[in-house]
PDB file of C-alpha atoms in Angstrom:
ATOM      1  CA  UNK L   1      73.765  95.843 111.233  1.00 92.00           C
ATOM      2  CA  UNK L   2      76.779  93.844 110.686  1.00 97.00           C
ATOM      3  CA  UNK L   3      78.456  92.092 113.439  1.00 98.00           C
ATOM      4  CA  UNK L   4      82.165  90.565 112.792  1.00 98.00           C
ATOM      5  CA  UNK L   5      84.061  88.492 115.493  1.00 98.00           C
ATOM      6  CA  UNK L   6      87.598  87.778 115.621  1.00 98.00           C
ATOM      7  CA  UNK L   7      88.338  84.671 117.023  1.00 97.00           C
ATOM      8  CA  UNK L   8      91.727  85.342 118.358  1.00 96.00           C
ATOM      9  CA  UNK L   9      92.886  82.074 119.436  1.00 94.00           C
ATOM     10  CA  UNK L  10      95.942  80.408 117.108  1.00 92.00           C
ATOM     11  CA  UNK L  11      94.278  77.034 118.353  1.00 93.00           C
ATOM     12  CA  UNK L  12      91.823  75.266 115.919  1.00 92.00           C
ATOM     13  CA  UNK L  13      89.611  73.192 118.460  1.00 90.00           C
ATOM     14  CA  UNK L  14      89.921  75.392 121.726  1.00 92.00           C
ATOM     15  CA  UNK L  15      87.171  76.716 123.869  1.00 95.00           C
ATOM     16  CA  UNK L  16      87.423  80.457 122.303  1.00 96.00           C
ATOM     17  CA  UNK L  17      86.639  79.268 118.685  1.00 96.00           C
ATOM     18  CA  UNK L  18      83.423  77.904 120.376  1.00 97.00           C
ATOM     19  CA  UNK L  19      82.425  81.117 121.262  1.00 98.00           C
ATOM     20  CA  UNK L  20      83.123  82.603 117.760  1.00 97.00           C
ATOM     21  CA  UNK L  21      81.275  80.174 116.380  1.00 97.00           C
ATOM     22  CA  UNK L  22      78.278  80.547 118.331  1.00 98.00           C
ATOM     23  CA  UNK L  23      78.204  84.264 117.716  1.00 98.00           C
ATOM     24  CA  UNK L  24      78.824  83.855 114.200  1.00 98.00           C
ATOM     25  CA  UNK L  25      75.535  80.942 113.839  1.00 98.00           C
ATOM     26  CA  UNK L  26      73.378  82.849 116.314  1.00 98.00           C
ATOM     27  CA  UNK L  27      73.549  86.439 115.356  1.00 98.00           C
ATOM     28  CA  UNK L  28      74.533  86.033 111.549  1.00 98.00           C
ATOM     29  CA  UNK L  29      78.018  88.062 112.053  1.00 98.00           C
ATOM     30  CA  UNK L  30      80.740  87.634 110.099  1.00 98.00           C
ATOM     31  CA  UNK L  31      83.332  85.548 111.323  1.00 98.00           C
ATOM     32  CA  UNK L  32      87.571  86.025 111.283  1.00 98.00           C
ATOM     33  CA  UNK L  33      88.773  82.988 112.430  1.00 97.00           C
ATOM     34  CA  UNK L  34      93.045  83.095 113.366  1.00 97.00           C
ATOM     35  CA  UNK L  35      93.228  79.332 113.814  1.00 96.00           C
ATOM     36  CA  UNK L  36      93.163  79.282 110.155  1.00 95.00           C
ATOM     37  CA  UNK L  37      96.851  81.204 109.960  1.00 93.00           C
ATOM     38  CA  UNK L  38      95.877  83.256 107.202  1.00 95.00           C
ATOM     39  CA  UNK L  39      97.432  86.430 108.574  1.00 97.00           C
ATOM     40  CA  UNK L  40     100.609  86.674 108.276  1.00 97.00           C
ATOM     41  CA  UNK L  41     103.089  88.290 111.010  1.00 97.00           C
ATOM     42  CA  UNK L  42     102.771  92.057 111.041  1.00 98.00           C
ATOM     43  CA  UNK L  43     105.871  93.847 109.976  1.00 97.00           C
ATOM     44  CA  UNK L  44     104.699  97.472 108.956  1.00 94.00           C
ATOM     45  CA  UNK L  45     106.329  97.053 105.217  1.00 97.00           C
ATOM     46  CA  UNK L  46     103.776  98.575 102.594  1.00 96.00           C
ATOM     47  CA  UNK L  47     103.471  95.127 100.526  1.00 97.00           C
ATOM     48  CA  UNK L  48     101.486  93.582 103.445  1.00 97.00           C
ATOM     49  CA  UNK L  49      98.318  95.666 102.191  1.00 95.00           C
ATOM     50  CA  UNK L  50      97.937  93.582  99.015  1.00 97.00           C
ATOM     51  CA  UNK L  51      97.800  90.294 101.002  1.00 97.00           C
ATOM     52  CA  UNK L  52      94.326  89.023 100.464  1.00 97.00           C
ATOM     53  CA  UNK L  53      93.607  87.764 104.024  1.00 97.00           C
ATOM     54  CA  UNK L  54      94.853  91.036 105.094  1.00 98.00           C
ATOM     55  CA  UNK L  55      92.424  92.885 102.576  1.00 98.00           C
ATOM     56  CA  UNK L  56      89.579  90.625 104.042  1.00 98.00           C
ATOM     57  CA  UNK L  57      90.059  91.511 107.611  1.00 98.00           C
ATOM     58  CA  UNK L  58      90.499  95.185 106.901  1.00 98.00           C
ATOM     59  CA  UNK L  59      87.348  95.425 105.080  1.00 98.00           C
ATOM     60  CA  UNK L  60      85.036  93.453 107.068  1.00 98.00           C
ATOM     61  CA  UNK L  61      86.420  95.301 110.069  1.00 98.00           C
ATOM     62  CA  UNK L  62      85.671  98.619 108.137  1.00 98.00           C
ATOM     63  CA  UNK L  63      82.005  97.215 106.893  1.00 97.00           C
ATOM     64  CA  UNK L  64      81.208  96.152 110.318  1.00 98.00           C
ATOM     65  CA  UNK L  65      78.953  98.029 112.620  1.00 97.00           C
ATOM     66  CA  UNK L  66      80.065  96.056 115.594  1.00 98.00           C
ATOM     67  CA  UNK L  67      83.046  94.077 116.712  1.00 98.00           C
ATOM     68  CA  UNK L  68      83.261  91.401 119.217  1.00 98.00           C
ATOM     69  CA  UNK L  69      87.143  90.279 119.901  1.00 98.00           C
ATOM     70  CA  UNK L  70      87.505  86.763 121.797  1.00 98.00           C
ATOM     71  CA  UNK L  71      90.889  85.619 123.302  1.00 97.00           C
ATOM     72  CA  UNK L  72      91.994  83.338 125.798  1.00 95.00           C
ATOM     73  CA  UNK L  73      94.514  84.459 128.351  1.00 93.00           C
ATOM     74  CA  UNK L  74      98.063  83.909 127.409  1.00 91.00           C
ATOM     75  CA  UNK L  75     100.668  85.677 130.251  1.00 90.00           C
ATOM     76  CA  UNK L  76      98.237  87.959 131.548  1.00 91.00           C
ATOM     77  CA  UNK L  77      97.679  89.244 128.260  1.00 94.00           C
ATOM     78  CA  UNK L  78      95.618  88.649 125.089  1.00 96.00           C
ATOM     79  CA  UNK L  79      96.981  86.057 122.423  1.00 96.00           C
ATOM     80  CA  UNK L  80      98.939  87.029 120.134  1.00 97.00           C
ATOM     81  CA  UNK L  81      97.503  85.971 117.302  1.00 97.00           C
ATOM     82  CA  UNK L  82      94.964  88.662 118.214  1.00 98.00           C
ATOM     83  CA  UNK L  83      97.356  91.615 118.749  1.00 98.00           C
ATOM     84  CA  UNK L  84      98.680  90.690 115.414  1.00 98.00           C
ATOM     85  CA  UNK L  85      95.456  90.856 113.967  1.00 98.00           C
ATOM     86  CA  UNK L  86      94.754  94.457 115.463  1.00 98.00           C
ATOM     87  CA  UNK L  87      98.028  95.517 114.463  1.00 98.00           C
ATOM     88  CA  UNK L  88      97.092  95.686 110.644  1.00 98.00           C
ATOM     89  CA  UNK L  89      93.796  97.606 111.814  1.00 98.00           C
ATOM     90  CA  UNK L  90      93.471 101.233 112.745  1.00 96.00           C
ATOM     91  CA  UNK L  91      91.259 103.946 113.337  1.00 96.00           C
ATOM     92  CA  UNK L  92      89.785 103.729 109.820  1.00 97.00           C
ATOM     93  CA  UNK L  93      88.354 100.555 111.017  1.00 98.00           C
ATOM     94  CA  UNK L  94      87.875 101.361 114.224  1.00 97.00           C
ATOM     95  CA  UNK L  95      87.099 104.720 115.340  1.00 95.00           C
ATOM     96  CA  UNK L  96      83.582 105.345 117.471  1.00 93.00           C
ATOM     97  CA  UNK L  97      82.734 101.497 116.696  1.00 97.00           C
ATOM     98  CA  UNK L  98      81.073  99.503 119.354  1.00 98.00           C
ATOM     99  CA  UNK L  99      83.663  96.826 120.417  1.00 98.00           C
ATOM    100  CA  UNK L 100      82.817  93.934 122.701  1.00 98.00           C
ATOM    101  CA  UNK L 101      85.274  91.894 124.471  1.00 98.00           C
ATOM    102  CA  UNK L 102      85.257  88.253 125.655  1.00 98.00           C
ATOM    103  CA  UNK L 103      87.866  86.151 127.468  1.00 97.00           C
ATOM    104  CA  UNK L 104      88.285  82.594 127.938  1.00 94.00           C
ATOM    105  CA  UNK L 105      89.613  81.604 131.278  1.00 86.00           C
ATOM    106  CA  UNK L 106      91.894  78.672 131.557  1.00 75.00           C
ATOM    107  CA  UNK L 107      94.426  76.911 133.848  1.00 62.00           C
ATOM    108  CA  UNK L 108      92.816  77.849 137.044  1.00 62.00           C
ATOM    109  CA  UNK L 109      93.764  81.673 136.270  1.00 65.00           C
ATOM    110  CA  UNK L 110      90.944  84.072 135.079  1.00 80.00           C
ATOM    111  CA  UNK L 111      90.918  86.261 132.058  1.00 91.00           C
ATOM    112  CA  UNK L 112      90.390  89.804 133.369  1.00 93.00           C
ATOM    113  CA  UNK L 113      93.770  90.551 132.257  1.00 94.00           C
ATOM    114  CA  UNK L 114      93.114  89.700 128.662  1.00 96.00           C
ATOM    115  CA  UNK L 115      90.030  92.008 129.041  1.00 97.00           C
ATOM    116  CA  UNK L 116      91.993  94.598 130.503  1.00 96.00           C
ATOM    117  CA  UNK L 117      94.867  94.162 127.460  1.00 97.00           C
ATOM    118  CA  UNK L 118      92.421  93.655 124.600  1.00 98.00           C
ATOM    119  CA  UNK L 119      90.688  97.121 126.330  1.00 97.00           C
ATOM    120  CA  UNK L 120      93.631  98.978 125.998  1.00 97.00           C
ATOM    121  CA  UNK L 121      94.815  97.969 122.174  1.00 97.00           C
ATOM    122  CA  UNK L 122      91.305  98.819 121.168  1.00 97.00           C
ATOM    123  CA  UNK L 123      92.014 102.462 122.498  1.00 96.00           C
ATOM    124  CA  UNK L 124      94.307 102.523 121.051  1.00 96.00           C
ATOM    125  CA  UNK L 125      92.905 102.277 117.442  1.00 96.00           C
ATOM    126  CA  UNK L 126      89.819 104.396 118.577  1.00 96.00           C
ATOM    127  CA  UNK L 127      87.415 101.717 119.249  1.00 97.00           C
ATOM    128  CA  UNK L 128      84.707 102.383 121.526  1.00 97.00           C
ATOM    129  CA  UNK L 129      84.826  99.159 123.998  1.00 98.00           C
ATOM    130  CA  UNK L 130      81.505  98.892 125.615  1.00 98.00           C
ATOM    131  CA  UNK L 131      81.639  98.521 129.321  1.00 97.00           C
ATOM    132  CA  UNK L 132      79.709  95.111 129.453  1.00 98.00           C
ATOM    133  CA  UNK L 133      82.890  92.646 129.097  1.00 97.00           C
ATOM    134  CA  UNK L 134      82.927  88.793 130.037  1.00 97.00           C
ATOM    135  CA  UNK L 135      85.135  85.857 131.130  1.00 96.00           C
ATOM    136  CA  UNK L 136      83.924  82.663 130.353  1.00 95.00           C
ATOM    137  CA  UNK L 137      85.057  80.169 132.879  1.00 93.00           C
ATOM    138  CA  UNK L 138      85.740  76.028 131.804  1.00 93.00           C
ATOM    139  CA  UNK L 139      82.336  75.170 133.271  1.00 94.00           C
ATOM    140  CA  UNK L 140      80.565  77.328 130.732  1.00 96.00           C
ATOM    141  CA  UNK L 141      81.747  74.934 127.889  1.00 96.00           C
ATOM    142  CA  UNK L 142      80.749  71.335 126.525  1.00 97.00           C
ATOM    143  CA  UNK L 143      83.856  70.596 124.879  1.00 95.00           C
ATOM    144  CA  UNK L 144      82.816  66.964 123.927  1.00 96.00           C
ATOM    145  CA  UNK L 145      79.947  68.627 121.560  1.00 97.00           C
ATOM    146  CA  UNK L 146      82.246  71.568 120.738  1.00 96.00           C
ATOM    147  CA  UNK L 147      79.685  74.032 122.098  1.00 97.00           C
ATOM    148  CA  UNK L 148      78.547  76.384 124.869  1.00 98.00           C
ATOM    149  CA  UNK L 149      76.466  75.183 128.012  1.00 98.00           C
ATOM    150  CA  UNK L 150      73.102  76.824 128.423  1.00 98.00           C
ATOM    151  CA  UNK L 151      74.925  79.088 130.924  1.00 98.00           C
ATOM    152  CA  UNK L 152      77.823  79.985 128.742  1.00 98.00           C
ATOM    153  CA  UNK L 153      74.924  81.041 126.058  1.00 98.00           C
ATOM    154  CA  UNK L 154      73.289  83.222 128.188  1.00 98.00           C
ATOM    155  CA  UNK L 155      76.297  85.138 129.684  1.00 98.00           C
ATOM    156  CA  UNK L 156      77.021  85.882 125.796  1.00 98.00           C
ATOM    157  CA  UNK L 157      73.758  86.841 124.385  1.00 98.00           C
ATOM    158  CA  UNK L 158      73.898  89.662 127.344  1.00 98.00           C
ATOM    159  CA  UNK L 159      77.377  91.016 125.919  1.00 98.00           C
ATOM    160  CA  UNK L 160      75.725  90.769 122.234  1.00 98.00           C
ATOM    161  CA  UNK L 161      72.447  92.309 123.074  1.00 98.00           C
ATOM    162  CA  UNK L 162      74.630  95.073 125.174  1.00 98.00           C
ATOM    163  CA  UNK L 163      77.004  95.642 121.960  1.00 98.00           C
ATOM    164  CA  UNK L 164      73.776  95.820 119.630  1.00 97.00           C
ATOM    165  CA  UNK L 165      72.064  98.568 121.638  1.00 97.00           C
ATOM    166  CA  UNK L 166      75.503 100.454 121.104  1.00 97.00           C
ATOM    167  CA  UNK L 167      75.611  99.390 117.664  1.00 97.00           C
ATOM    168  CA  UNK L 168      72.219 100.917 117.019  1.00 93.00           C
ATOM    169  CA  UNK L 169      73.047 104.161 118.720  1.00 85.00           C
ATOM    170  CA  UNK L 170      76.150 104.418 116.598  1.00 79.00           C
ATOM    171  CA  UNK L 171      74.512 103.678 113.446  1.00 67.00           C
ATOM    172  CA  UNK L 172      71.392 106.319 114.442  1.00 66.00           C
ATOM    173  CA  UNK L 173      73.989 108.897 115.016  1.00 62.00           C
ATOM    174  CA  UNK L 174      75.943 108.704 111.974  1.00 63.00           C
ATOM    175  CA  UNK L 175      72.291 109.148 109.825  1.00 61.00           C
ATOM    176  CA  UNK L 176      71.773 112.302 111.583  1.00 56.00           C
ATOM    177  CA  UNK L 177      75.301 113.317 110.889  1.00 55.00           C
TER     178      UNK L 177
END
């Protein structure tokens, strides 16, 4: 089963990127890293469909059996970078596809609003967002070594294990059809 992680932060060395890298390495997942800045600002014009980074984003999302969206919480919502990337995608890539959502808390605030925002937008592209979701607090990161703590890894693993159950069910259902 193919897993795709979309690292939804524009920061090059942020905690959200630590999560994306962990999942990519631990679960052999494809990774779209929005901190690379290769996805242009969505404007809805047809010529954007030919941009290589947009084609790659769409193809990886289409080919994935499951997707993990990660984002910091900015002003009570997901990052603009993640929303912009999702604007390039739609039901062709996501209809009935299992999606997990993970947010990073910071600055003394939670990430629950980012999760809610991701869930709402994912519903708009017909994704099947799984019930288990996660906000990782700053103490779940070892930023000196750019990695998750053991507790952080355990929490992420729980979400990925549930996502894999939905992925397996989704793949089996499509084989039967």
